[in-house]
Amino acid sequence: MNHLPFLDSLLREAAARLPRTPGASTTKPGEPSQVVTAADHEIEELLTTRIRAAYPGYGILGEETGLHGENTRATWVIDPIDGTSNYAAGSPLFGIMAGLLVDGVPVAGGIALPALGEFYLAQCGEGAFRDGTRFRAPAATDLGASLIAYGIDGDSEFAQEDFRIAAVLATRCRGLRMANSCFDLIQVATGAYGASLNRATRIWDSVAPHVLLEEAGITYTDFAGAPLDYTPLARAIDTNFTICTAAPGLHSLLQDVIH
């Protein structure tokens, strides 16, 4: 089944509906770095309604409202605004994401960057597409010539160690960047960045970009270089996922630094 036309329509509608002025925001209890706006709930409701109509019987997992339906074998995983802190502050470096997880495998995914007017789609075995045009990340093997994204939240349990690793990386790459959203992952997929690292993400941050980056030719693992495991879904919902995603020629070099 080709999921790409639906994903394209879904993300374009969500991007068009997203308020350009974020309005008031709050933070999640006990998580000062996790910002929530009214738009998060509005877009999640839109995504959920559209998916439920197009894929009756599928599960839906949203960042703001949790799991809908009993089908944990085939579940749409949605993040209405990835990088809400950026969106709420007026930064354009945020996105809308939706990905389909089947038997623990990300099989289709899409990311919209509404402020930039860009739309990215992928499906297993079908390749990655930017605004309808197939693309693949260029090969990269020189860490010293690469920009590296490193997402760090101040309240993360890993923050102090992350800063130590980032300090080492800064001396070995061309420079560090930190949007701390799916914007960073898109830059890796297109080859603008060589890699992106993050040790504080959730399943809704990962499913859509996972398939997109792999279809673009990028290696996508956890921080230590192991495959990500999204099963069982009940466990994965409460799991913190660490990410190390990079051009294949850079991934082992990053692992040397990390280890």
Coordinates of N, CA, C and O in Angstrom, one line a residue, residues 81-257:
I81 N 3.7 19.2 16.8 CA 4.7 20.2 16.7 C 6.0 19.7 17.3 O 6.1 19.6 18.6
D82 N 7.0 19.3 16.5 CA 8.2 18.9 17.1 C 9.2 20.1 17.1 O 9.5 20.7 16.1
G83 N 9.6 20.5 18.3 CA 10.3 21.7 18.5 C 9.3 22.8 18.9 O 9.5 24.0 18.5
T84 N 8.4 22.5 19.8 CA 7.4 23.5 20.3 C 8.1 24.7 21.0 O 7.6 25.8 20.8
S85 N 9.2 24.4 21.7 CA 9.9 25.6 22.3 C 10.4 26.6 21.2 O 10.3 27.8 21.4
N86 N 10.8 26.0 20.1 CA 11.2 26.9 19.0 C 10.0 27.7 18.4 O 10.1 28.9 18.2
Y87 N 8.9 26.9 18.1 CA 7.7 27.5 17.6 C 7.2 28.6 18.5 O 6.9 29.7 18.1
A88 N 7.1 28.3 19.8 CA 6.6 29.3 20.8 C 7.5 30.5 20.9 O 7.0 31.6 21.2
A89 N 8.8 30.4 20.6 CA 9.7 31.5 20.7 C 9.7 32.3 19.4 O 10.4 33.3 19.3
G90 N 9.0 31.8 18.4 CA 9.1 32.5 17.1 C 10.2 32.0 16.1 O 10.4 32.6 15.1
S91 N 10.8 31.0 16.5 CA 11.9 30.4 15.6 C 11.2 29.5 14.5 O 10.2 28.8 14.8
P92 N 11.7 29.5 13.3 CA 11.1 28.7 12.2 C 11.6 27.2 12.3 O 11.2 26.4 11.4
L93 N 12.4 26.8 13.3 CA 13.1 25.5 13.3 C 12.2 24.5 14.0 O 12.6 24.0 15.1
F94 N 11.1 24.2 13.5 CA 10.1 23.2 14.1 C 9.5 22.5 12.9 O 9.5 22.9 11.8
G95 N 8.8 21.4 13.3 CA 8.1 20.6 12.2 C 6.9 19.9 12.7 O 6.6 19.9 13.9
I96 N 6.2 19.3 11.8 CA 5.0 18.4 12.1 C 5.4 17.0 11.5 O 5.8 16.9 10.4
M97 N 5.2 16.0 12.3 CA 5.6 14.7 11.9 C 4.5 13.6 12.1 O 3.8 13.6 13.0
A98 N 4.5 12.7 11.2 CA 3.6 11.5 11.2 C 4.3 10.3 10.6 O 4.9 10.4 9.6
G99 N 4.3 9.2 11.4 CA 5.0 8.0 10.9 C 4.1 6.8 11.2 O 3.4 6.7 12.2
L100 N 4.2 5.8 10.3 CA 3.5 4.5 10.5 C 4.4 3.4 11.0 O 5.4 3.1 10.3
L101 N 4.1 2.8 12.1 CA 4.8 1.7 12.7 C 4.1 0.4 12.6 O 2.9 0.3 13.0
V102 N 4.6 -0.6 11.9 CA 4.0 -1.9 11.7 C 4.9 -3.0 12.3 O 6.0 -3.1 11.8
D103 N 4.4 -3.7 13.3 CA 5.2 -4.7 13.9 C 6.5 -4.2 14.4 O 7.6 -4.8 14.3
G104 N 6.5 -3.0 14.9 CA 7.7 -2.4 15.4 C 8.7 -1.8 14.4 O 9.7 -1.3 14.8
V105 N 8.3 -1.8 13.2 CA 9.2 -1.3 12.1 C 8.6 0.0 11.5 O 7.4 0.0 11.1
P106 N 9.3 1.1 11.5 CA 8.8 2.3 10.8 C 8.8 2.1 9.3 O 9.8 1.8 8.7
V107 N 7.6 2.1 8.7 CA 7.4 1.8 7.3 C 7.1 3.0 6.4 O 7.3 2.9 5.2
A108 N 6.6 4.1 7.0 CA 6.4 5.3 6.2 C 6.4 6.4 7.2 O 6.1 6.3 8.4
G109 N 6.8 7.6 6.6 CA 6.9 8.8 7.5 C 7.0 10.0 6.7 O 7.4 10.0 5.6
G110 N 6.5 11.1 7.3 CA 6.6 12.4 6.7 C 6.9 13.5 7.7 O 6.5 13.4 8.9
I111 N 7.6 14.5 7.3 CA 7.9 15.7 8.1 C 7.6 16.9 7.3 O 8.1 17.1 6.2
A112 N 6.9 17.8 7.9 CA 6.6 19.2 7.3 C 7.4 20.2 8.1 O 7.4 20.1 9.3
L113 N 8.1 21.1 7.4 CA 8.7 22.3 8.0 C 7.9 23.5 7.6 O 8.2 24.1 6.6
P114 N 6.8 23.8 8.3 CA 5.8 24.7 7.8 C 6.4 26.1 7.6 O 6.0 26.8 6.6
A115 N 7.3 26.6 8.5 CA 7.8 27.9 8.3 C 8.7 28.1 7.1 O 8.9 29.2 6.6
L116 N 9.2 26.9 6.6 CA 10.1 26.9 5.5 C 9.4 26.5 4.2 O 10.0 26.5 3.1
G117 N 8.1 26.0 4.3 CA 7.4 25.5 3.2 C 7.9 24.3 2.6 O 7.8 24.1 1.4
E118 N 8.5 23.4 3.4 CA 9.2 22.2 2.9 C 8.5 20.9 3.4 O 8.1 20.9 4.6
F119 N 8.4 19.9 2.5 CA 7.7 18.7 2.9 C 8.5 17.5 2.5 O 8.9 17.4 1.3
Y120 N 8.7 16.6 3.4 CA 9.6 15.4 3.2 C 8.8 14.1 3.5 O 8.1 14.0 4.5
L121 N 8.9 13.1 2.6 CA 8.1 11.9 2.7 C 9.0 10.7 2.4 O 10.0 10.8 1.6
A122 N 8.7 9.6 3.0 CA 9.5 8.3 2.7 C 8.6 7.1 3.0 O 7.8 7.2 3.9
Q123 N 8.9 6.0 2.3 CA 8.3 4.7 2.6 C 9.3 3.7 2.3 O 10.1 3.8 1.4
C124 N 9.3 2.6 3.2 CA 10.3 1.6 3.0 C 10.4 1.0 1.6 O 9.3 0.6 1.1
G125 N 11.6 1.0 1.1 CA 11.8 0.5 -0.3 C 11.4 1.4 -1.4 O 11.6 1.1 -2.6
E126 N 10.8 2.6 -1.1 CA 10.4 3.5 -2.1 C 11.2 4.8 -2.2 O 11.1 5.5 -3.2
G127 N 12.1 5.0 -1.3 CA 13.0 6.1 -1.3 C 12.4 7.3 -0.5 O 11.4 7.2 0.1
A128 N 13.2 8.4 -0.5 CA 12.8 9.6 0.2 C 12.6 10.7 -0.8 O 13.2 10.8 -1.8
F129 N 11.6 11.6 -0.5 CA 11.2 12.6 -1.4 C 11.1 14.0 -0.7 O 10.6 14.1 0.5
R130 N 11.6 15.0 -1.4 CA 11.5 16.4 -0.9 C 10.6 17.1 -1.9 O 11.0 17.3 -3.0
D131 N 9.4 17.6 -1.4 CA 8.5 18.3 -2.3 C 8.2 17.5 -3.6 O 8.2 18.1 -4.6
G132 N 8.1 16.2 -3.4 CA 7.8 15.4 -4.6 C 8.9 14.9 -5.4 O 8.7 14.1 -6.3
T133 N 10.1 15.3 -5.1 CA 11.3 14.9 -5.9 C 12.2 14.0 -5.0 O 12.5 14.3 -3.9
R134 N 12.5 12.8 -5.6 CA 13.3 11.9 -4.9 C 14.7 12.4 -4.6 O 15.3 13.1 -5.5
F135 N 15.2 12.2 -3.4 CA 16.6 12.6 -3.1 C 17.3 11.6 -2.3 O 16.7 10.7 -1.7
R136 N 18.6 11.7 -2.2 CA 19.4 10.8 -1.4 C 20.6 11.7 -0.9 O 21.1 12.5 -1.6
A137 N 20.9 11.4 0.4 CA 22.0 12.2 1.0 C 23.3 11.9 0.3 O 23.6 10.8 0.0
P138 N 24.2 12.9 0.1 CA 25.5 12.7 -0.5 C 26.4 11.9 0.5 O 26.2 12.0 1.7
A139 N 27.3 11.2 0.0 CA 28.3 10.5 0.8 C 29.2 11.5 1.6 O 29.5 12.5 1.0
A140 N 29.4 11.2 2.8 CA 30.3 12.1 3.6 C 31.2 11.2 4.5 O 30.8 10.2 5.1
T141 N 32.5 11.4 4.5 CA 33.5 10.6 5.2 C 34.4 11.5 6.1 O 35.2 10.9 6.8
D142 N 34.4 12.8 5.9 CA 35.3 13.7 6.6 C 34.6 14.4 7.8 O 33.9 15.3 7.5
L143 N 34.9 13.9 9.0 CA 34.2 14.5 10.1 C 34.7 16.0 10.3 O 33.9 16.8 10.7
G144 N 35.9 16.3 9.9 CA 36.4 17.6 10.1 C 35.7 18.6 9.1 O 35.8 19.8 9.4
A145 N 35.1 18.1 8.1 CA 34.4 19.0 7.1 C 32.9 19.0 7.3 O 32.2 19.6 6.5
S146 N 32.4 18.4 8.4 CA 31.0 18.2 8.6 C 30.5 19.1 9.8 O 31.1 19.3 10.8
L147 N 29.3 19.6 9.6 CA 28.5 20.2 10.7 C 27.8 19.1 11.4 O 27.2 18.2 10.8
I148 N 27.7 19.2 12.8 CA 27.1 18.2 13.6 C 26.0 18.8 14.5 O 26.3 19.8 15.1
A149 N 24.8 18.3 14.4 CA 23.8 18.8 15.3 C 23.8 17.9 16.6 O 24.0 16.7 16.6
Y150 N 23.6 18.6 17.7 CA 23.6 17.9 19.0 C 22.5 18.6 19.9 O 22.7 19.7 20.4
G151 N 21.4 17.8 20.0 CA 20.3 18.4 20.8 C 20.5 18.1 22.3 O 20.7 17.0 22.7
I152 N 20.4 19.2 23.1 CA 20.6 19.1 24.5 C 19.6 19.9 25.3 O 19.5 21.1 25.0
D153 N 18.8 19.3 26.1 CA 17.9 20.1 27.0 C 18.6 20.2 28.4 O 19.2 19.3 28.9
G154 N 18.4 21.4 28.9 CA 19.1 21.7 30.2 C 18.6 20.8 31.3 O 19.4 20.6 32.3
D155 N 17.4 20.3 31.3 CA 16.9 19.5 32.4 C 17.1 18.0 32.1 O 16.6 17.1 32.8
S156 N 17.8 17.6 31.0 CA 18.1 16.2 30.7 C 19.1 15.6 31.7 O 20.0 16.3 32.1
E157 N 18.9 14.4 32.1 CA 19.8 13.7 33.0 C 21.2 13.5 32.4 O 22.1 13.3 33.0
F158 N 21.2 13.6 31.0 CA 22.5 13.4 30.3 C 23.2 14.7 30.0 O 24.3 14.7 29.4
A159 N 22.7 15.9 30.4 CA 23.2 17.2 30.0 C 24.7 17.4 30.2 O 25.4 17.8 29.3
Q160 N 25.1 17.1 31.4 CA 26.5 17.3 31.7 C 27.5 16.5 30.9 O 28.5 17.0 30.4
E161 N 27.1 15.2 30.8 CA 28.0 14.3 29.9 C 27.9 14.7 28.5 O 28.8 14.7 27.7
D162 N 26.6 15.1 28.0 CA 26.5 15.6 26.6 C 27.4 16.8 26.3 O 28.0 16.9 25.3
F163 N 27.5 17.7 27.3 CA 28.4 18.9 27.0 C 29.8 18.5 26.9 O 30.6 19.0 26.2
R164 N 30.2 17.4 27.7 CA 31.6 17.0 27.6 C 31.9 16.3 26.3 O 32.9 16.6 25.6
I165 N 30.9 15.5 25.8 CA 31.1 14.9 24.5 C 31.1 15.9 23.4 O 31.8 15.9 22.4
A166 N 30.2 16.9 23.5 CA 30.1 18.0 22.5 C 31.4 18.8 22.5 O 31.8 19.2 21.4
A167 N 32.0 19.0 23.6 CA 33.3 19.7 23.6 C 34.3 19.0 22.8 O 35.1 19.6 22.1
V168 N 34.4 17.7 22.9 CA 35.3 16.9 22.1 C 35.0 16.9 20.6 O 35.8 17.2 19.8
L169 N 33.7 16.8 20.3 CA 33.2 16.8 18.9 C 33.5 18.2 18.3 O 33.9 18.2 17.1
A170 N 33.4 19.2 19.1 CA 33.6 20.6 18.5 C 35.0 20.7 18.0 O 35.3 21.5 17.1
T171 N 36.0 20.0 18.6 CA 37.4 20.1 18.1 C 37.6 19.2 16.9 O 38.7 19.3 16.3
R172 N 36.7 18.3 16.5 CA 36.9 17.4 15.5 C 36.0 17.6 14.3 O 36.2 16.9 13.2
C173 N 35.0 18.4 14.4 CA 34.1 18.7 13.2 C 34.2 20.2 12.9 O 34.9 20.9 13.5
R174 N 33.5 20.5 11.8 CA 33.5 21.9 11.4 C 32.7 22.8 12.3 O 33.1 24.0 12.4
G175 N 31.8 22.3 13.0 CA 31.0 23.1 13.9 C 29.8 22.4 14.4 O 29.3 21.4 13.8
L176 N 29.3 22.8 15.6 CA 28.1 22.2 16.2 C 26.9 23.1 16.0 O 27.0 24.3 16.0
R177 N 25.7 22.5 15.8 CA 24.5 23.2 15.6 C 23.4 22.6 16.6 O 23.6 21.4 17.0
M178 N 22.4 23.4 17.0 CA 21.5 22.9 18.0 C 20.1 23.5 17.9 O 19.7 24.3 18.6
A179 N 19.3 23.0 16.8 CA 17.9 23.4 16.8 C 17.1 22.5 17.7 O 16.0 22.9 18.2
N180 N 17.6 21.3 18.0 CA 17.0 20.3 18.9 C 15.5 20.0 18.5 O 14.6 20.0 19.3
S181 N 15.4 19.8 17.2 CA 14.1 19.4 16.6 C 14.3 18.6 15.3 O 15.5 18.4 14.9
C182 N 13.2 18.3 14.7 CA 13.3 17.5 13.4 C 14.1 18.3 12.3 O 14.5 17.7 11.4
F183 N 14.2 19.6 12.5 CA 15.0 20.4 11.5 C 16.4 19.9 11.4 O 16.9 19.7 10.3
D184 N 17.0 19.5 12.6 CA 18.3 18.9 12.5 C 18.4 17.6 11.7 O 19.3 17.4 11.0
L185 N 17.4 16.8 11.9 CA 17.3 15.5 11.2 C 17.2 15.7 9.7 O 17.8 15.0 8.9
I186 N 16.4 16.7 9.3 CA 16.2 17.0 7.9 C 17.5 17.4 7.3 O 17.9 17.0 6.2
Q187 N 18.3 18.2 8.1 CA 19.6 18.6 7.5 C 20.6 17.5 7.3 O 21.4 17.5 6.4
V188 N 20.4 16.4 8.2 CA 21.2 15.2 8.0 C 20.8 14.5 6.7 O 21.5 14.0 5.9
A189 N 19.4 14.4 6.6 CA 18.9 13.6 5.4 C 19.3 14.3 4.1 O 19.5 13.6 3.1
T190 N 19.4 15.6 4.1 CA 19.7 16.3 2.8 C 21.2 16.4 2.6 O 21.7 16.8 1.5
G191 N 22.0 16.2 3.7 CA 23.5 16.3 3.6 C 24.0 17.6 4.0 O 25.2 17.8 4.0
A192 N 23.2 18.5 4.5 CA 23.7 19.8 5.0 C 24.5 19.6 6.2 O 25.5 20.2 6.5
Y193 N 24.0 18.7 7.1 CA 24.8 18.3 8.3 C 25.3 16.8 8.1 O 24.6 16.0 7.4
G194 N 26.4 16.5 8.7 CA 26.9 15.1 8.7 C 26.2 14.2 9.6 O 26.1 13.0 9.4
A195 N 25.7 14.7 10.8 CA 25.1 13.8 11.8 C 24.3 14.7 12.7 O 24.3 15.9 12.8
S196 N 23.4 13.9 13.5 CA 22.7 14.5 14.6 C 22.6 13.6 15.8 O 22.4 12.4 15.6
L197 N 22.8 14.1 16.9 CA 22.9 13.3 18.2 C 21.9 13.9 19.2 O 21.7 15.1 19.3
N198 N 21.2 13.0 19.9 CA 20.3 13.5 20.9 C 20.0 12.3 21.9 O 19.8 11.2 21.4
R199 N 20.1 12.5 23.2 CA 19.8 11.5 24.1 C 18.6 11.7 24.9 O 18.4 11.0 26.0
A200 N 17.7 12.5 24.5 CA 16.4 12.8 25.2 C 15.3 12.9 24.2 O 14.8 14.0 23.9
T201 N 14.8 11.8 23.6 CA 13.7 11.8 22.7 C 12.7 10.7 23.0 O 13.0 9.8 23.8
R202 N 11.5 10.9 22.5 CA 10.5 9.9 22.7 C 10.1 9.3 21.4 O 10.5 9.7 20.3
I203 N 9.2 8.3 21.4 CA 8.9 7.5 20.2 C 8.3 8.4 19.1 O 8.6 8.2 17.9
W204 N 7.5 9.4 19.5 CA 6.9 10.3 18.5 C 8.0 11.2 17.9 O 7.7 11.8 16.8
D205 N 9.1 11.4 18.5 CA 10.2 12.1 17.9 C 11.0 11.3 16.8 O 11.8 11.9 16.1
S206 N 10.8 10.0 16.8 CA 11.7 9.2 16.1 C 11.1 8.4 14.9 O 11.9 8.1 14.0
V207 N 9.9 8.0 15.0 CA 9.4 7.0 14.0 C 9.4 7.6 12.6 O 9.9 7.0 11.6
A208 N 8.9 8.8 12.4 CA 8.8 9.4 11.1 C 10.2 9.7 10.5 O 10.6 9.3 9.4
P209 N 11.1 10.3 11.3 CA 12.5 10.6 10.8 C 13.3 9.3 10.6 O 14.2 9.3 9.7
H210 N 13.0 8.3 11.3 CA 13.7 7.0 11.2 C 13.6 6.5 9.8 O 14.7 6.2 9.1
V211 N 12.4 6.3 9.3 CA 12.3 5.8 7.9 C 12.7 6.8 6.9 O 13.3 6.4 5.9
L212 N 12.5 8.1 7.1 CA 12.9 9.1 6.2 C 14.4 9.1 6.0 O 15.0 9.1 4.8
L213 N 15.2 9.1 7.1 CA 16.6 9.2 7.0 C 17.2 7.9 6.4 O 18.1 7.9 5.6
E214 N 16.7 6.7 6.8 CA 17.2 5.5 6.3 C 16.9 5.4 4.8 O 17.8 4.9 4.0
E215 N 15.8 5.8 4.3 CA 15.5 5.8 2.9 C 16.4 6.8 2.1 O 16.6 6.7 0.9
A216 N 16.9 7.8 2.8 CA 17.8 8.8 2.2 C 19.2 8.3 2.2 O 20.1 9.0 1.8
G217 N 19.5 7.1 2.8 CA 20.8 6.6 2.9 C 21.6 6.9 4.1 O 22.8 6.7 4.2
I218 N 20.9 7.3 5.2 CA 21.6 7.7 6.4 C 21.4 6.5 7.4 O 20.4 5.8 7.5
T219 N 22.5 6.3 8.3 CA 22.5 5.3 9.3 C 21.8 5.9 10.5 O 22.1 7.0 11.0
Y220 N 20.8 5.1 11.1 CA 20.0 5.6 12.2 C 20.0 4.6 13.3 O 19.4 3.5 13.2
T221 N 20.7 4.9 14.4 CA 20.8 4.0 15.6 C 20.6 4.7 16.9 O 20.3 6.0 16.9
D222 N 20.7 4.0 18.0 CA 20.7 4.7 19.3 C 22.0 5.3 19.5 O 23.0 5.2 18.7
F223 N 22.2 6.0 20.6 CA 23.4 6.8 20.9 C 24.7 5.9 20.9 O 25.7 6.3 20.5
A224 N 24.5 4.6 21.3 CA 25.6 3.7 21.4 C 25.8 2.9 20.1 O 26.7 2.0 20.1
G225 N 25.0 3.1 19.1 CA 25.2 2.5 17.8 C 24.4 1.2 17.6 O 24.5 0.6 16.6
A226 N 23.5 0.9 18.5 CA 22.6 -0.3 18.4 C 21.3 0.1 17.7 O 20.8 1.3 17.8
P227 N 20.6 -0.9 17.1 CA 19.3 -0.6 16.5 C 18.3 -0.2 17.5 O 18.3 -0.6 18.7
L228 N 17.4 0.7 17.1 CA 16.3 1.1 18.0 C 15.2 0.0 18.0 O 14.9 -0.6 17.0
D229 N 14.6 -0.2 19.2 CA 13.6 -1.2 19.4 C 12.3 -0.5 19.9 O 12.3 0.0 21.0
Y230 N 11.3 -0.5 19.0 CA 10.0 0.1 19.3 C 9.0 -0.9 19.8 O 7.8 -0.6 19.9
T231 N 9.4 -2.1 20.2 CA 8.5 -3.1 20.7 C 8.8 -3.5 22.2 O 10.0 -3.4 22.6
P232 N 7.8 -3.9 22.9 CA 6.4 -3.8 22.6 C 6.0 -2.3 22.7 O 6.7 -1.5 23.4
L233 N 4.9 -1.9 22.0 CA 4.5 -0.5 22.0 C 4.2 0.0 23.4 O 4.6 1.2 23.7
A234 N 3.6 -0.8 24.3 CA 3.3 -0.3 25.6 C 4.6 0.1 26.4 O 4.6 1.1 27.2
R235 N 5.7 -0.6 26.1 CA 7.0 -0.2 26.7 C 7.6 1.0 26.0 O 8.1 1.9 26.7
A236 N 7.5 1.0 24.7 CA 8.1 2.0 23.9 C 7.5 3.4 24.2 O 8.2 4.4 24.1
I237 N 6.2 3.5 24.5 CA 5.6 4.7 24.8 C 6.3 5.4 26.0 O 6.4 6.7 26.0
D238 N 6.7 4.7 26.9 CA 7.4 5.3 28.1 C 8.9 5.3 28.1 O 9.5 5.5 29.1
T239 N 9.5 4.9 27.0 CA 10.9 4.8 26.9 C 11.5 6.1 26.4 O 11.0 6.8 25.5
N240 N 12.7 6.4 27.0 CA 13.5 7.5 26.4 C 14.4 6.9 25.3 O 15.1 5.9 25.6
F241 N 14.3 7.5 24.1 CA 15.2 7.0 23.0 C 16.3 7.9 22.8 O 16.2 9.1 22.8
T242 N 17.5 7.3 22.7 CA 18.7 8.1 22.3 C 19.0 7.9 20.8 O 18.7 6.8 20.3
I243 N 19.6 8.9 20.2 CA 19.7 8.9 18.8 C 21.1 9.2 18.3 O 21.7 10.2 18.9
C244 N 21.7 8.4 17.4 CA 22.9 8.8 16.7 C 22.6 8.5 15.2 O 22.6 7.3 14.8
T245 N 22.4 9.5 14.5 CA 22.1 9.3 13.0 C 23.1 10.1 12.2 O 23.4 11.3 12.5
A246 N 23.7 9.5 11.2 CA 24.8 10.1 10.5 C 25.0 9.4 9.1 O 24.5 8.3 8.9
A247 N 25.7 10.2 8.2 CA 26.1 9.6 7.0 C 26.9 8.3 7.3 O 27.7 8.3 8.3
P248 N 26.7 7.2 6.6 CA 27.4 6.0 6.9 C 28.9 6.1 7.1 O 29.5 5.5 8.0
G249 N 29.6 7.0 6.4 CA 31.0 7.2 6.5 C 31.4 8.0 7.7 O 32.6 8.0 8.1
L250 N 30.4 8.6 8.4 CA 30.7 9.3 9.6 C 30.3 8.6 10.9 O 30.8 8.9 12.0
H251 N 29.3 7.7 10.8 CA 28.7 7.1 11.9 C 29.7 6.4 12.8 O 29.7 6.5 14.0
S252 N 30.6 5.6 12.2 CA 31.6 4.8 13.1 C 32.6 5.8 13.7 O 33.1 5.6 14.8
L253 N 32.9 6.9 13.0 CA 33.8 7.9 13.6 C 33.1 8.6 14.9 O 33.8 8.8 15.9
L254 N 31.8 8.8 14.8 CA 31.1 9.4 15.9 C 31.1 8.4 17.1 O 31.2 8.8 18.2
Q255 N 30.9 7.1 16.7 CA 30.9 6.1 17.8 C 32.2 6.0 18.5 O 32.3 5.8 19.7
D256 N 33.3 6.2 17.8 CA 34.6 6.2 18.4 C 34.7 7.3 19.4 O 35.2 7.1 20.5
V257 N 34.2 8.5 19.1 CA 34.1 9.6 20.0 C 33.3 9.3 21.2 O 33.6 9.5 22.4

